[in-house]
CSV table of C-alpha atoms in Angstrom, one decimal:
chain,number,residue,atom,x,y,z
A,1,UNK,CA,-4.2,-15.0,-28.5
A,2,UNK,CA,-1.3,-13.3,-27.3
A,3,UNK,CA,-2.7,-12.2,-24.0
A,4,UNK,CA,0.5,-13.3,-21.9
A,5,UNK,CA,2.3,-11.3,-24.2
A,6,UNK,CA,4.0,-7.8,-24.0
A,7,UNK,CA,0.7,-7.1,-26.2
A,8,UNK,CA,-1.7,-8.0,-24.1
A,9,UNK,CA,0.5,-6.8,-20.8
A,10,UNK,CA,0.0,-3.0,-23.0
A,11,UNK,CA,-3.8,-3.3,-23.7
A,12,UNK,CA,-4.2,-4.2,-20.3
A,13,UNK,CA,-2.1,-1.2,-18.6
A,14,UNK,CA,-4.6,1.2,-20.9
A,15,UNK,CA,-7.8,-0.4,-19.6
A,16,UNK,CA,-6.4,1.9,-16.3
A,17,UNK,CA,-7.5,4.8,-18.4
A,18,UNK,CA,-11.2,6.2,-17.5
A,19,UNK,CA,-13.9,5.1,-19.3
A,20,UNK,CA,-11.8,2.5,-21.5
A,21,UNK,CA,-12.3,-1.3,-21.6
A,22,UNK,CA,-10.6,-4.1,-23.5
A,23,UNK,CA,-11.8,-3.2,-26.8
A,24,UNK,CA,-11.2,0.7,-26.7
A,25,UNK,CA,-7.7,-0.5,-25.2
A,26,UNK,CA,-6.8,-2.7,-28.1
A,27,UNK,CA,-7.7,-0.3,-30.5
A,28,UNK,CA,-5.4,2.3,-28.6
A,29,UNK,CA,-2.1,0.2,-28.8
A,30,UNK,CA,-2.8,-1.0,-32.2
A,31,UNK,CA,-3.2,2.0,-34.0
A,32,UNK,CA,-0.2,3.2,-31.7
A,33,UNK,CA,1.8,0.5,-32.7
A,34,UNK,CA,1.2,0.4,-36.2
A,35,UNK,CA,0.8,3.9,-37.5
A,36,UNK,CA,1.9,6.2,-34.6
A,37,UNK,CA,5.1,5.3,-33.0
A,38,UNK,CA,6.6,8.5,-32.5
A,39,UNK,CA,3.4,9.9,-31.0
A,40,UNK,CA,3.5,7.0,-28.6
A,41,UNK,CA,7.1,8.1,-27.4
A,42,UNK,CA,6.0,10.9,-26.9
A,43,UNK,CA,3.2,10.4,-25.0
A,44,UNK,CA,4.7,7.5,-22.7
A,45,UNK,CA,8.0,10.0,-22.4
A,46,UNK,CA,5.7,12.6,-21.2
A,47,UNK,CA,3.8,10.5,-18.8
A,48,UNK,CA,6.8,9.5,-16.8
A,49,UNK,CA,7.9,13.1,-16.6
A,50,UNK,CA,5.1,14.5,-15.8
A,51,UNK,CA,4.8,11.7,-13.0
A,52,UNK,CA,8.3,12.6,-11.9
A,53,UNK,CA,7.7,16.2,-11.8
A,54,UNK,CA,4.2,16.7,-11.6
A,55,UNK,CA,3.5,18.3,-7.8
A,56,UNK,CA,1.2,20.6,-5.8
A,57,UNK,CA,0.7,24.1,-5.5
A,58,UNK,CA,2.3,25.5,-2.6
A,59,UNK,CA,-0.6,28.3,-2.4
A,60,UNK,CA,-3.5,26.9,-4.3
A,61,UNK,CA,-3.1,23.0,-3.9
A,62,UNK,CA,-4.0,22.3,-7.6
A,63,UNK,CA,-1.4,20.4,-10.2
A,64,UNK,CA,1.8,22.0,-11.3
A,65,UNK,CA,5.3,21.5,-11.7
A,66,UNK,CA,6.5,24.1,-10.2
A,67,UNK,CA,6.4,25.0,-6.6
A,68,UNK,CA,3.8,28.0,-7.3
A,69,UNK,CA,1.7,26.9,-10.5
A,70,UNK,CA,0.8,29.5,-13.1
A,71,UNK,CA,-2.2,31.1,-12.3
A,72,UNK,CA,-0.3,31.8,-9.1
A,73,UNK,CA,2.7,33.2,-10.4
A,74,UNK,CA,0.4,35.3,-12.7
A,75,UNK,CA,1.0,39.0,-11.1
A,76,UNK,CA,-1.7,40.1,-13.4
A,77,UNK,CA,-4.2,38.2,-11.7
A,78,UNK,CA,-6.5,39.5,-8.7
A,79,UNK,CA,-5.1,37.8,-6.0
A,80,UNK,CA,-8.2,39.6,-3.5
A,81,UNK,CA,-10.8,36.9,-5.1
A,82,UNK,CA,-10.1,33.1,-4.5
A,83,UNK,CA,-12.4,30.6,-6.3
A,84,UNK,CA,-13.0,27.2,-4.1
A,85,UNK,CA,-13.3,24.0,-6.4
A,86,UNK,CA,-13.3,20.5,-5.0
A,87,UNK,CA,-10.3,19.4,-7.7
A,88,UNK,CA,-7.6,20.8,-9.9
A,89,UNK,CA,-10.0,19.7,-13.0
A,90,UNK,CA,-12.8,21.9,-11.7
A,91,UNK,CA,-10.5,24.5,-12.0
A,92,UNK,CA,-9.1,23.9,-15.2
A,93,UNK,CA,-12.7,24.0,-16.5
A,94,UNK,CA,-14.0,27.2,-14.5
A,95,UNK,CA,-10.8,29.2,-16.0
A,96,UNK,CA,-11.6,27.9,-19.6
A,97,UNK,CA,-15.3,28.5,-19.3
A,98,UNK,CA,-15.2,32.1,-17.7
A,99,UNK,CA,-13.4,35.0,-17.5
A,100,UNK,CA,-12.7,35.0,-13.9
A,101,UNK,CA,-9.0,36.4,-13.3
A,102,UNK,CA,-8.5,35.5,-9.9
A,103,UNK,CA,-6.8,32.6,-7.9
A,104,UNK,CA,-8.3,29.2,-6.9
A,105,UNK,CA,-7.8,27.1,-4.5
A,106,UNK,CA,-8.3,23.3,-4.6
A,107,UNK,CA,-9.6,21.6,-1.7
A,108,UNK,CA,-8.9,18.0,-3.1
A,109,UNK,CA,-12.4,16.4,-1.8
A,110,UNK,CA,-15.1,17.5,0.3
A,111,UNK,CA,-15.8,17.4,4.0
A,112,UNK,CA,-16.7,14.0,4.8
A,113,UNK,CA,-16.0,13.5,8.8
A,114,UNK,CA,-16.5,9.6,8.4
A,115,UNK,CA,-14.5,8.9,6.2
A,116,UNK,CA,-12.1,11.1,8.3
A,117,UNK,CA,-11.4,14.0,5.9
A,118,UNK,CA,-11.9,17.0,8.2
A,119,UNK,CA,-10.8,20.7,7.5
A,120,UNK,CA,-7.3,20.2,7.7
A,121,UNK,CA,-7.4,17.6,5.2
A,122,UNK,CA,-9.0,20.2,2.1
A,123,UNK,CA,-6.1,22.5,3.5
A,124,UNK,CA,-8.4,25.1,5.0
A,125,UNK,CA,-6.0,25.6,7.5
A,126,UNK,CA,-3.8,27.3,4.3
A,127,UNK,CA,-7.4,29.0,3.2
A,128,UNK,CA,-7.6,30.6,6.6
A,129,UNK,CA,-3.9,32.1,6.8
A,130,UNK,CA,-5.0,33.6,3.7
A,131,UNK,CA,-8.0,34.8,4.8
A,132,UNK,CA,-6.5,36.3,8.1
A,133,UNK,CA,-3.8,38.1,5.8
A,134,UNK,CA,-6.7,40.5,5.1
A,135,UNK,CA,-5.8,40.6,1.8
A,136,UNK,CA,-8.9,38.9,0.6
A,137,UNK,CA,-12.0,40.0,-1.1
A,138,UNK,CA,-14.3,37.8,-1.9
A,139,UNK,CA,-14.1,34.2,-1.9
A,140,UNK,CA,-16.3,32.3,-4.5
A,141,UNK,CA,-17.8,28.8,-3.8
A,142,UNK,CA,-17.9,26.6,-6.4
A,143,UNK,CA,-17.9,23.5,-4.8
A,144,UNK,CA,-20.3,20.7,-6.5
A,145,UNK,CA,-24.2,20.7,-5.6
A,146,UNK,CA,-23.7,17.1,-4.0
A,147,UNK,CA,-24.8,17.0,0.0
A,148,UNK,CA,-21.0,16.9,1.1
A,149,UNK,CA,-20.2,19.7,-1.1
A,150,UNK,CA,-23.0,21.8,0.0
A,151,UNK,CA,-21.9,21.2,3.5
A,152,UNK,CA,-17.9,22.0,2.7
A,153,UNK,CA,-19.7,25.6,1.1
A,154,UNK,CA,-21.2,26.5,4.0
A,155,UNK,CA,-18.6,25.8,6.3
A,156,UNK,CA,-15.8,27.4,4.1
A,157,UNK,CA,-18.9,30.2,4.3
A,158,UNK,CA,-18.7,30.7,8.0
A,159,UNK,CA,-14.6,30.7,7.8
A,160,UNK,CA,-14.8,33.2,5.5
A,161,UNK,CA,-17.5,35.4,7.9
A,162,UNK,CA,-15.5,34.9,11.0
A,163,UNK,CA,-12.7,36.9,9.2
A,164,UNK,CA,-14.9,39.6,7.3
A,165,UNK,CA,-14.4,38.3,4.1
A,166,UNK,CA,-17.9,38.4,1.9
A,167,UNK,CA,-18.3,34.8,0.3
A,168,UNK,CA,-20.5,33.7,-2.8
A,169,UNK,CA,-22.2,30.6,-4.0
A,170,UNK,CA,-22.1,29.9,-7.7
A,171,UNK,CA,-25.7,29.8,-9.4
A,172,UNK,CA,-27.9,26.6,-9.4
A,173,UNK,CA,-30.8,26.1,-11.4
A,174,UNK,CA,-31.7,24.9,-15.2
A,175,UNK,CA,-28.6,24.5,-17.4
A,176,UNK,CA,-28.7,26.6,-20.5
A,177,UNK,CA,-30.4,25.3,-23.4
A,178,UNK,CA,-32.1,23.1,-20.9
A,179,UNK,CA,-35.9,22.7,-21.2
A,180,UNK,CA,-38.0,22.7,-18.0
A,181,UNK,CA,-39.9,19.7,-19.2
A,182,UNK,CA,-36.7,17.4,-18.6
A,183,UNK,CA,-35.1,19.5,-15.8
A,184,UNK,CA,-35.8,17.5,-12.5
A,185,UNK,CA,-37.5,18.9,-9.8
A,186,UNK,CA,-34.7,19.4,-7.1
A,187,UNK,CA,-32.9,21.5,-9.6
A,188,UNK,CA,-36.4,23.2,-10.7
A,189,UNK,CA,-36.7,24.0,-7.0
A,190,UNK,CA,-33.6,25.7,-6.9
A,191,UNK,CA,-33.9,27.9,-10.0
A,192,UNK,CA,-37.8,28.8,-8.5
A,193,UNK,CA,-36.2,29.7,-5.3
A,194,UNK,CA,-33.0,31.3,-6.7
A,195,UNK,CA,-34.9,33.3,-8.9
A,196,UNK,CA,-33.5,36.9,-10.0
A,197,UNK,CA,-35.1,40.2,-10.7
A,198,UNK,CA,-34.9,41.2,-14.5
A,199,UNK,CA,-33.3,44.6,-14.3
A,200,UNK,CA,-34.3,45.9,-17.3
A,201,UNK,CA,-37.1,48.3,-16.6
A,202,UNK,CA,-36.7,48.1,-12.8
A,203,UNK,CA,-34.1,51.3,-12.5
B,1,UNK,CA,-5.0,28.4,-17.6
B,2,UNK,CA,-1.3,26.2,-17.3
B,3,UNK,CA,-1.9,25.1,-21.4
B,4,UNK,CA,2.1,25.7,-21.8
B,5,UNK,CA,3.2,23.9,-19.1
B,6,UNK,CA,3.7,19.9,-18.6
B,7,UNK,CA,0.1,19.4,-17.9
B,8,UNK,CA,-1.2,21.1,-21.0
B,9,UNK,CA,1.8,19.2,-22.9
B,10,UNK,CA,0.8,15.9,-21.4
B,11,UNK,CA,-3.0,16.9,-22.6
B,12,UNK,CA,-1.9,17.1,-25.6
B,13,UNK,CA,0.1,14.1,-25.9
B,14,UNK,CA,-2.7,12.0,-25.2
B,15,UNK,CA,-5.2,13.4,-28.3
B,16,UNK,CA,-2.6,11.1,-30.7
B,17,UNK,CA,-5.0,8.1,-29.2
B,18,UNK,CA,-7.9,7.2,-31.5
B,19,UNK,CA,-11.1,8.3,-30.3
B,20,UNK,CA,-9.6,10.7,-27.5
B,21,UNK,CA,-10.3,14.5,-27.8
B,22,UNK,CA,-8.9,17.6,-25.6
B,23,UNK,CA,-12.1,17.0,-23.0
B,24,UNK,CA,-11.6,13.3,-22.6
B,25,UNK,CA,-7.3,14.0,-22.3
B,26,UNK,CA,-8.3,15.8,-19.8
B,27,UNK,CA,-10.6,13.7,-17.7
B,28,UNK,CA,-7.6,11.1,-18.5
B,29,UNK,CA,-4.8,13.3,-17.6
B,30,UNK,CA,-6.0,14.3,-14.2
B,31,UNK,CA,-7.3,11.1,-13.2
B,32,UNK,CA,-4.0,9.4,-13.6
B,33,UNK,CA,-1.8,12.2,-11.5
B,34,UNK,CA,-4.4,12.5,-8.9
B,35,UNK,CA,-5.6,8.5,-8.3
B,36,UNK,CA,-3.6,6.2,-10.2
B,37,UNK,CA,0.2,7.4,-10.9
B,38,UNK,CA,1.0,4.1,-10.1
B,39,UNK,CA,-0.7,2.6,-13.3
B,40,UNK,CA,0.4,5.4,-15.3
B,41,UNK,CA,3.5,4.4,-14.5
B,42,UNK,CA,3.3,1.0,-16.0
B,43,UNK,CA,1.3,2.6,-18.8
B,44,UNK,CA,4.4,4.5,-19.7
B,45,UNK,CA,7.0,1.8,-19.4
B,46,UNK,CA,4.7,-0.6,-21.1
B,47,UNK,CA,4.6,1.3,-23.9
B,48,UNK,CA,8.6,2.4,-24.2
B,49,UNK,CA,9.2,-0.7,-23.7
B,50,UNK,CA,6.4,-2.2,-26.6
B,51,UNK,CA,7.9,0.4,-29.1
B,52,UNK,CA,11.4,-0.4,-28.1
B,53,UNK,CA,10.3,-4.2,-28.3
B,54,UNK,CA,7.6,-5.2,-30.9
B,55,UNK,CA,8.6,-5.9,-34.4
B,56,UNK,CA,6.6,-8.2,-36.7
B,57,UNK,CA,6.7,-12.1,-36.9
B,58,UNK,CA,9.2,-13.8,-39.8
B,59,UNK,CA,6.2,-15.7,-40.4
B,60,UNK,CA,3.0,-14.4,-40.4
B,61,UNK,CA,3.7,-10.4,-39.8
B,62,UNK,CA,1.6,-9.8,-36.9
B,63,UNK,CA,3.2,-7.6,-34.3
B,64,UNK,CA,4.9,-9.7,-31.9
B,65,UNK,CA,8.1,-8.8,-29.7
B,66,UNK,CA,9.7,-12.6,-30.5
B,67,UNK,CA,11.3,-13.4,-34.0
B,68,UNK,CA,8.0,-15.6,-34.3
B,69,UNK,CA,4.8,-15.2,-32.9
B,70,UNK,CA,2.9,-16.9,-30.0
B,71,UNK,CA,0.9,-18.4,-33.1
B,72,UNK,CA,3.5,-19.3,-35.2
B,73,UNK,CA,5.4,-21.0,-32.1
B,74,UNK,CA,2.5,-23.0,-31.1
B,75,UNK,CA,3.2,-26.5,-32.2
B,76,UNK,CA,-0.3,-27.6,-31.1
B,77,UNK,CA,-2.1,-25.2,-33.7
B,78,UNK,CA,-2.4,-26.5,-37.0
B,79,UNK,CA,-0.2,-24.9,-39.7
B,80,UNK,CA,-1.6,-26.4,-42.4
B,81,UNK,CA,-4.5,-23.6,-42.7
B,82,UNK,CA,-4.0,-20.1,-43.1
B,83,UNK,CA,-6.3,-17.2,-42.2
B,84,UNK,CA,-5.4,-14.4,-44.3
B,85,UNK,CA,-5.9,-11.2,-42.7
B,86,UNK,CA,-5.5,-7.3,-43.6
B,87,UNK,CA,-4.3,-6.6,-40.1
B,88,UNK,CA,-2.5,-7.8,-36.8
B,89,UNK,CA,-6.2,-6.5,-35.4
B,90,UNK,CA,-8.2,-8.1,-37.3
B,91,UNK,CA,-6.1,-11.6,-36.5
B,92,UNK,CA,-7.0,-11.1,-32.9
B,93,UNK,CA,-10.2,-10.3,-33.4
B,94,UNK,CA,-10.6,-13.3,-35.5
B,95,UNK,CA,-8.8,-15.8,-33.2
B,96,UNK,CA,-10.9,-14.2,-30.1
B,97,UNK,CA,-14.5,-14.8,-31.7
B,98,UNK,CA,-13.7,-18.4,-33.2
B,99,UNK,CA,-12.4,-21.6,-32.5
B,100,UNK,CA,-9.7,-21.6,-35.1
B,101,UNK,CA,-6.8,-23.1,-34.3
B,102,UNK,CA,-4.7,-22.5,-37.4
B,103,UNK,CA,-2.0,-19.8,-38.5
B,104,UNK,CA,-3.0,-16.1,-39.9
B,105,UNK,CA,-0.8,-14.3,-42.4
B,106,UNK,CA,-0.9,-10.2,-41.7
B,107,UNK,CA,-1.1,-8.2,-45.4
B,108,UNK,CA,-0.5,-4.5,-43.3
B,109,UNK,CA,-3.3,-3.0,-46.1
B,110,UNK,CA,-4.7,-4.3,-49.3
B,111,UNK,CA,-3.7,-4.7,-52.7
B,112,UNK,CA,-3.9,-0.9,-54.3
B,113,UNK,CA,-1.8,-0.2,-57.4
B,114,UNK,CA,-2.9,3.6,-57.5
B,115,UNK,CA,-0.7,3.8,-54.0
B,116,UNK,CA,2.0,1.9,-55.0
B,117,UNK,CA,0.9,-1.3,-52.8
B,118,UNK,CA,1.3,-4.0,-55.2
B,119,UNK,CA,1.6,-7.7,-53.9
B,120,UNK,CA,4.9,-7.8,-52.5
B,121,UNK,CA,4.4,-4.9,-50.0
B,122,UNK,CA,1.5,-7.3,-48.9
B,123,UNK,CA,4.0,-9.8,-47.7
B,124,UNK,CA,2.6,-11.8,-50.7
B,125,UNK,CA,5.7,-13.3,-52.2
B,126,UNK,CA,6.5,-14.6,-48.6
B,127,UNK,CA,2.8,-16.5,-49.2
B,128,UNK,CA,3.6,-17.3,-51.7
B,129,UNK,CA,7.6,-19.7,-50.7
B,130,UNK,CA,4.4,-21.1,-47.9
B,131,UNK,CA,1.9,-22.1,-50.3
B,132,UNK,CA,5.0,-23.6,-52.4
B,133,UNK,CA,5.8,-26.0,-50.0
B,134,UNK,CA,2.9,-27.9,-50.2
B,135,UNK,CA,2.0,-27.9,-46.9
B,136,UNK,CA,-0.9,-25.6,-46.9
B,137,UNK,CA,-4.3,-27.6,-47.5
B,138,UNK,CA,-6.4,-24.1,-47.3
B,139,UNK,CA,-6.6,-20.2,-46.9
B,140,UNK,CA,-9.3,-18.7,-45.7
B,141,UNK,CA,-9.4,-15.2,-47.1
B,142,UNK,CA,-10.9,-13.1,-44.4
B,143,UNK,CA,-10.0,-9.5,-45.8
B,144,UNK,CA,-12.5,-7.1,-45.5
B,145,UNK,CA,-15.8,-6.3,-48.2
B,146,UNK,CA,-14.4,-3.5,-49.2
B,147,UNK,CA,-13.7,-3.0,-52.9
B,148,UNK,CA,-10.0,-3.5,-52.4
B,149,UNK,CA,-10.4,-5.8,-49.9
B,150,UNK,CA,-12.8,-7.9,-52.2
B,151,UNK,CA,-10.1,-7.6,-54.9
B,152,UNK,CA,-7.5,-8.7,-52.7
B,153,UNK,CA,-8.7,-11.8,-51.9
B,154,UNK,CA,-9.9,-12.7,-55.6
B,155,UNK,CA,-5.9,-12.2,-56.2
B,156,UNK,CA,-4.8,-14.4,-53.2
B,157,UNK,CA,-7.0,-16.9,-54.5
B,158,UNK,CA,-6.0,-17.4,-57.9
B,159,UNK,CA,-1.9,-17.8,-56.0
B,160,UNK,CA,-3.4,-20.5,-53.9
B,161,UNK,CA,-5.2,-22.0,-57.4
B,162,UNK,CA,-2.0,-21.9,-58.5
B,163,UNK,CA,-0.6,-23.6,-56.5
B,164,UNK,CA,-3.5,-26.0,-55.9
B,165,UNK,CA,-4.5,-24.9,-53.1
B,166,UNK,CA,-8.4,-24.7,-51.7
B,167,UNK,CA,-9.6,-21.3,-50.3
B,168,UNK,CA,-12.4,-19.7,-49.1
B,169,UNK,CA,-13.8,-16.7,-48.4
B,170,UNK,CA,-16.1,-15.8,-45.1
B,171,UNK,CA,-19.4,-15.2,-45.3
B,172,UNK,CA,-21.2,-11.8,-45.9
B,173,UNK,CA,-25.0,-11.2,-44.6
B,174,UNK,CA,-26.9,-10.0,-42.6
B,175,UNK,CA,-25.5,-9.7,-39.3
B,176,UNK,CA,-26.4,-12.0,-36.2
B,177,UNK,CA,-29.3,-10.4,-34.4
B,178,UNK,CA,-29.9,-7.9,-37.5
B,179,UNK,CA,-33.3,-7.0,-38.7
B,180,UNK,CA,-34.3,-7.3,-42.6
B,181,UNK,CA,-35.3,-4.0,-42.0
B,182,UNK,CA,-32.4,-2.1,-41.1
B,183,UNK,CA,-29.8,-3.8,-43.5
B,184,UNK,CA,-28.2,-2.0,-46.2
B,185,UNK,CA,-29.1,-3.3,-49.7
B,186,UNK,CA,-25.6,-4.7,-50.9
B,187,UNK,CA,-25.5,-6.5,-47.8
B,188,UNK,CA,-29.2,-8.1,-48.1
B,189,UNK,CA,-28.2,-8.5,-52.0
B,190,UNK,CA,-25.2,-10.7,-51.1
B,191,UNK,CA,-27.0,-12.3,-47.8
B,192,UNK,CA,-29.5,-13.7,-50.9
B,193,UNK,CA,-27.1,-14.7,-53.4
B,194,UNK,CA,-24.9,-16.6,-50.3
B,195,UNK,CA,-28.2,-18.5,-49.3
B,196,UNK,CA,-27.2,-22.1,-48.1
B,197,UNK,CA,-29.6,-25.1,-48.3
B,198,UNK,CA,-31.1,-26.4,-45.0
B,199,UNK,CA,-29.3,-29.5,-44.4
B,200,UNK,CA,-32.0,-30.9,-42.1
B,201,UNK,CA,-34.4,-32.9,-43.9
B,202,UNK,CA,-32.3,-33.2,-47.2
B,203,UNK,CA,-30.1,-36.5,-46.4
């Protein structure tokens, strides 16, 4: 049908989306079309600004539009406790999820020498002025349990030891609600060898 | 975390999509301004420009951004058949899964006097100054089995009887590859009463 079309030019630019196909696409820019112009205007107004404007942290490398994004800014915040995530959607979801009231900092990948992304390239050289400031606490790792992101932990790890500053690993093991029968065994491993005192009647 | 600023605005922005929730506008959001601002770029000039652009076709009412649609300006197609449809969707869909090379007319809804949608809002009159020509040899009522749908096309085709015209309606059953089993009983009801006579050894 219309495919060379201004229609079918618009289904195609939302196939770019994640985890949408033709289909999903042409349902999008219908429905858009038909019942929900002004929300469209919106959203493709808000695109291009937020493409425009849309930058890095100057201290924590995640997304912001201003040179030092919120959590930054945020006095209130413990700025002696730095959560590590791999992207600026990992910390999005780790300040939703918890109550952590720290600062993050967003590597932007994981150390993978060959495909040439070395220290400098997550920023650590940034993390380590930071960590020399002596103004840091604690640094948490909460990097992804993948091989590379196991290896950037560690080596963030002995950073944060050769300036004194005591580093954690977030937990690993079976997710809650999770049933051991249909956990697999590497993560079974972990949560056997990661296994924690109850405190209740030990004190 | 930054849910007042541009990032939590653009979030939000793209929850008007159908299907989308805060979780996936998220996975969305961050995807495009970290990997692909390039196509998000053409997503959002696309679609100001598609608003800005697409009306409906003088003819046939489909959304188009010309004063007639690629349809309706194809001289090759045959514009003695009309495929009456209740949306510009469903015409795509239509022309995408079958080999007809006629014209659709676009209702925009279906004949519902309790709502106020009473033949003209359906475009019908314009059907109407068509089927008056004389040039139409058939409509094939494709609106959907709803009740109004149904109703719809029972109207429709007492205008085209009118005007002596032949239409048809698609066919309701069971669905290609469908069980028995696992169809509804209205469907199986009308896949009985539609039953067509083997043509093979008849002749």
């Amino acid at each position: 049908m219309h495919k060379k079309g201004l229609l079918g030019q618009l289904i195609q630019s939302f196939c770019c989306l994640p985890g949408v196909g033709p289909k999903t696409a042409q349902r999008m820019v219908f429905q858009l079309l038909q019942r929900d112009r002004n929300s469209a205007k919106a959203l493709a107004e808000t695109l291009l600004q937020a493409i425009k404007e849309i930058g890095y942290c100057q201290q924590c490398r995640t997304l912001t539009e201003y040179s030092l994004c919120e959590i930054c800014a945020d006095k209130s915040r413990d700025d002696s406790t730095i959560c590590i995530v791999e992207s600026p959607a990992d910390a999005w979801i780790v300040d939703q999820a918890t109550a952590f009231k720290g600062h993050y900092f967003v590597l932007h990948g994981r150390l993978s020498p060959l495909d040439g992304i070395g220290p400098d390239e997550l920023g650590l050289n940034i993390l380590e002025q930071r960590l020399a400031s002596g103004n840091i606490k604690e640094l948490i790792l909460a990097t992804n349990s993948t091989v590379e992101g196991e290896a950037t932990a560690y080596f963030i790890g002995e950073l944060a030891a050769k300036h004194h500053v005591q580093a954690s690993r977030i937990a690993h093991g079976v997710p809650m609600g999770g049933e051991l029968e249909f956990t697999d065994s590497s993560t079974l491993l972990h949560a056997f060898n990661g296994r924690r005192n109850l405190d209740t009647n030990v004190a």
